């Protein structure tokens, strides 16, 4: 008789790289880190890097940066208002490379 080995399911939490000053700023404007966990679960991202110059996160999958999302877009996706004024914006990805589907961009 052979015993079946049950595999344990481990919840993987995404790595979020944020500096201390940036973390304080995000808390001050009302950003919720749980939004990133929900996004990671939905699109299978394994990490996020915060770039304060753009007020945006680089979304990583398998160690590669595959998408950008700014704090205002994350807030709008989660039913909040815009959190801050972003003066420098990141270059958006083309439609063929885009991973995150935004409801207001569907045609």
Coordinates of C-alpha atoms in Angstrom, one line a residue:
X1 CA 0.0 0.0 0.0
X2 CA 1.2 3.4 -0.9
X3 CA 0.4 6.5 1.0
X4 CA -0.7 9.6 -0.9
X5 CA 1.3 12.6 0.0
X6 CA -0.8 15.7 0.4
X7 CA 0.8 18.8 -0.9
X8 CA 0.5 21.8 1.3
X9 CA -0.8 24.9 -0.3
X10 CA 1.4 27.9 0.6
X11 CA 0.0 31.3 0.1
X12 CA 2.6 33.4 -1.6
X13 CA 2.6 37.0 -0.6
X14 CA 4.1 39.4 -3.2
X15 CA 7.3 41.1 -2.3
X16 CA 6.8 44.9 -2.1
X17 CA 9.9 47.0 -2.2
X18 CA 9.3 50.4 -0.8
X19 CA 11.7 52.8 0.9
X20 CA 10.8 54.1 4.4
X21 CA 10.1 57.7 3.2
X22 CA 7.9 56.4 0.4
X23 CA 6.0 54.2 2.8
X24 CA 5.3 57.1 5.1
X25 CA 4.1 59.2 2.1
X26 CA 1.8 56.4 0.9
X27 CA 0.3 56.1 4.3
X28 CA -0.2 59.8 4.5
X29 CA -2.2 60.0 1.2
X30 CA -4.4 57.0 2.2
X31 CA -2.9 54.2 0.1
X32 CA -3.9 50.7 1.2
X33 CA -1.3 47.9 0.7
X34 CA -4.0 45.3 0.5
X35 CA -4.8 46.7 -3.0
X36 CA -1.5 45.3 -4.2
X37 CA -2.2 41.9 -2.7
X38 CA -5.5 41.7 -4.5
X39 CA -3.8 42.8 -7.7
X40 CA -1.1 40.2 -7.3
X41 CA -3.7 37.5 -6.7
X42 CA -5.7 38.4 -9.8
X43 CA -2.8 38.8 -12.3
X44 CA -0.3 36.5 -10.6
X45 CA 2.4 39.1 -9.9
X46 CA 5.1 38.0 -7.5
X47 CA 6.5 41.4 -6.6
X48 CA 6.1 45.2 -6.8
X49 CA 8.8 47.9 -6.9
X50 CA 7.7 51.4 -5.9
X51 CA 9.2 54.2 -8.0
X52 CA 8.5 57.5 -6.2
X53 CA 9.4 59.6 -9.2
X54 CA 6.2 58.3 -10.9
X55 CA 4.1 57.5 -7.8
X56 CA 3.8 54.1 -9.5
X57 CA 4.6 50.4 -8.9
X58 CA 6.4 48.2 -11.3
X59 CA 4.6 44.8 -11.4
X60 CA 7.0 41.9 -11.6
X61 CA 6.3 38.4 -12.7
X62 CA 9.0 35.7 -12.6
X63 CA 11.6 38.4 -11.7
X64 CA 10.8 40.6 -14.8
X65 CA 9.0 43.9 -14.8
X66 CA 5.9 43.3 -16.9
X67 CA 3.5 46.2 -16.1
X68 CA 3.2 49.6 -14.4
X69 CA 0.3 50.8 -12.2
X70 CA 0.2 54.2 -10.5
X71 CA -1.4 54.8 -7.0
X72 CA -4.3 56.8 -8.5
X73 CA -5.3 53.9 -10.9
X74 CA -5.1 51.5 -8.0
X75 CA -7.3 53.7 -5.9
X76 CA -9.9 54.1 -8.7
X77 CA -9.9 50.3 -9.2
X78 CA -10.8 49.9 -5.5
X79 CA -13.6 52.5 -5.4
X80 CA -11.6 55.4 -4.0
X81 CA -10.8 58.8 -5.4
X82 CA -7.5 60.0 -6.8
X83 CA -5.0 60.2 -4.0
X84 CA -2.4 62.6 -5.3
X85 CA -1.4 64.8 -8.2
X86 CA 1.2 63.0 -10.4
X87 CA 3.4 65.3 -12.3
X88 CA 5.7 62.7 -14.1
X89 CA 3.9 59.8 -15.6
X90 CA 5.4 56.5 -16.7
X91 CA 5.2 55.4 -20.4
X92 CA 2.1 53.2 -20.7
X93 CA 2.4 49.8 -22.4
X94 CA 1.0 49.1 -25.8
X95 CA -2.3 47.1 -26.0
X96 CA -0.6 43.9 -27.1
X97 CA 1.7 43.9 -23.9
X98 CA -0.8 45.2 -21.5
X99 CA -1.7 42.8 -18.6
X100 CA -3.9 44.8 -16.3
X101 CA -7.4 45.3 -17.7
X102 CA -9.0 48.6 -16.6
X103 CA -12.8 48.8 -16.8
X104 CA -12.8 52.3 -18.3
X105 CA -10.4 51.2 -21.2
X106 CA -12.7 48.5 -22.6
X107 CA -14.4 49.2 -25.8

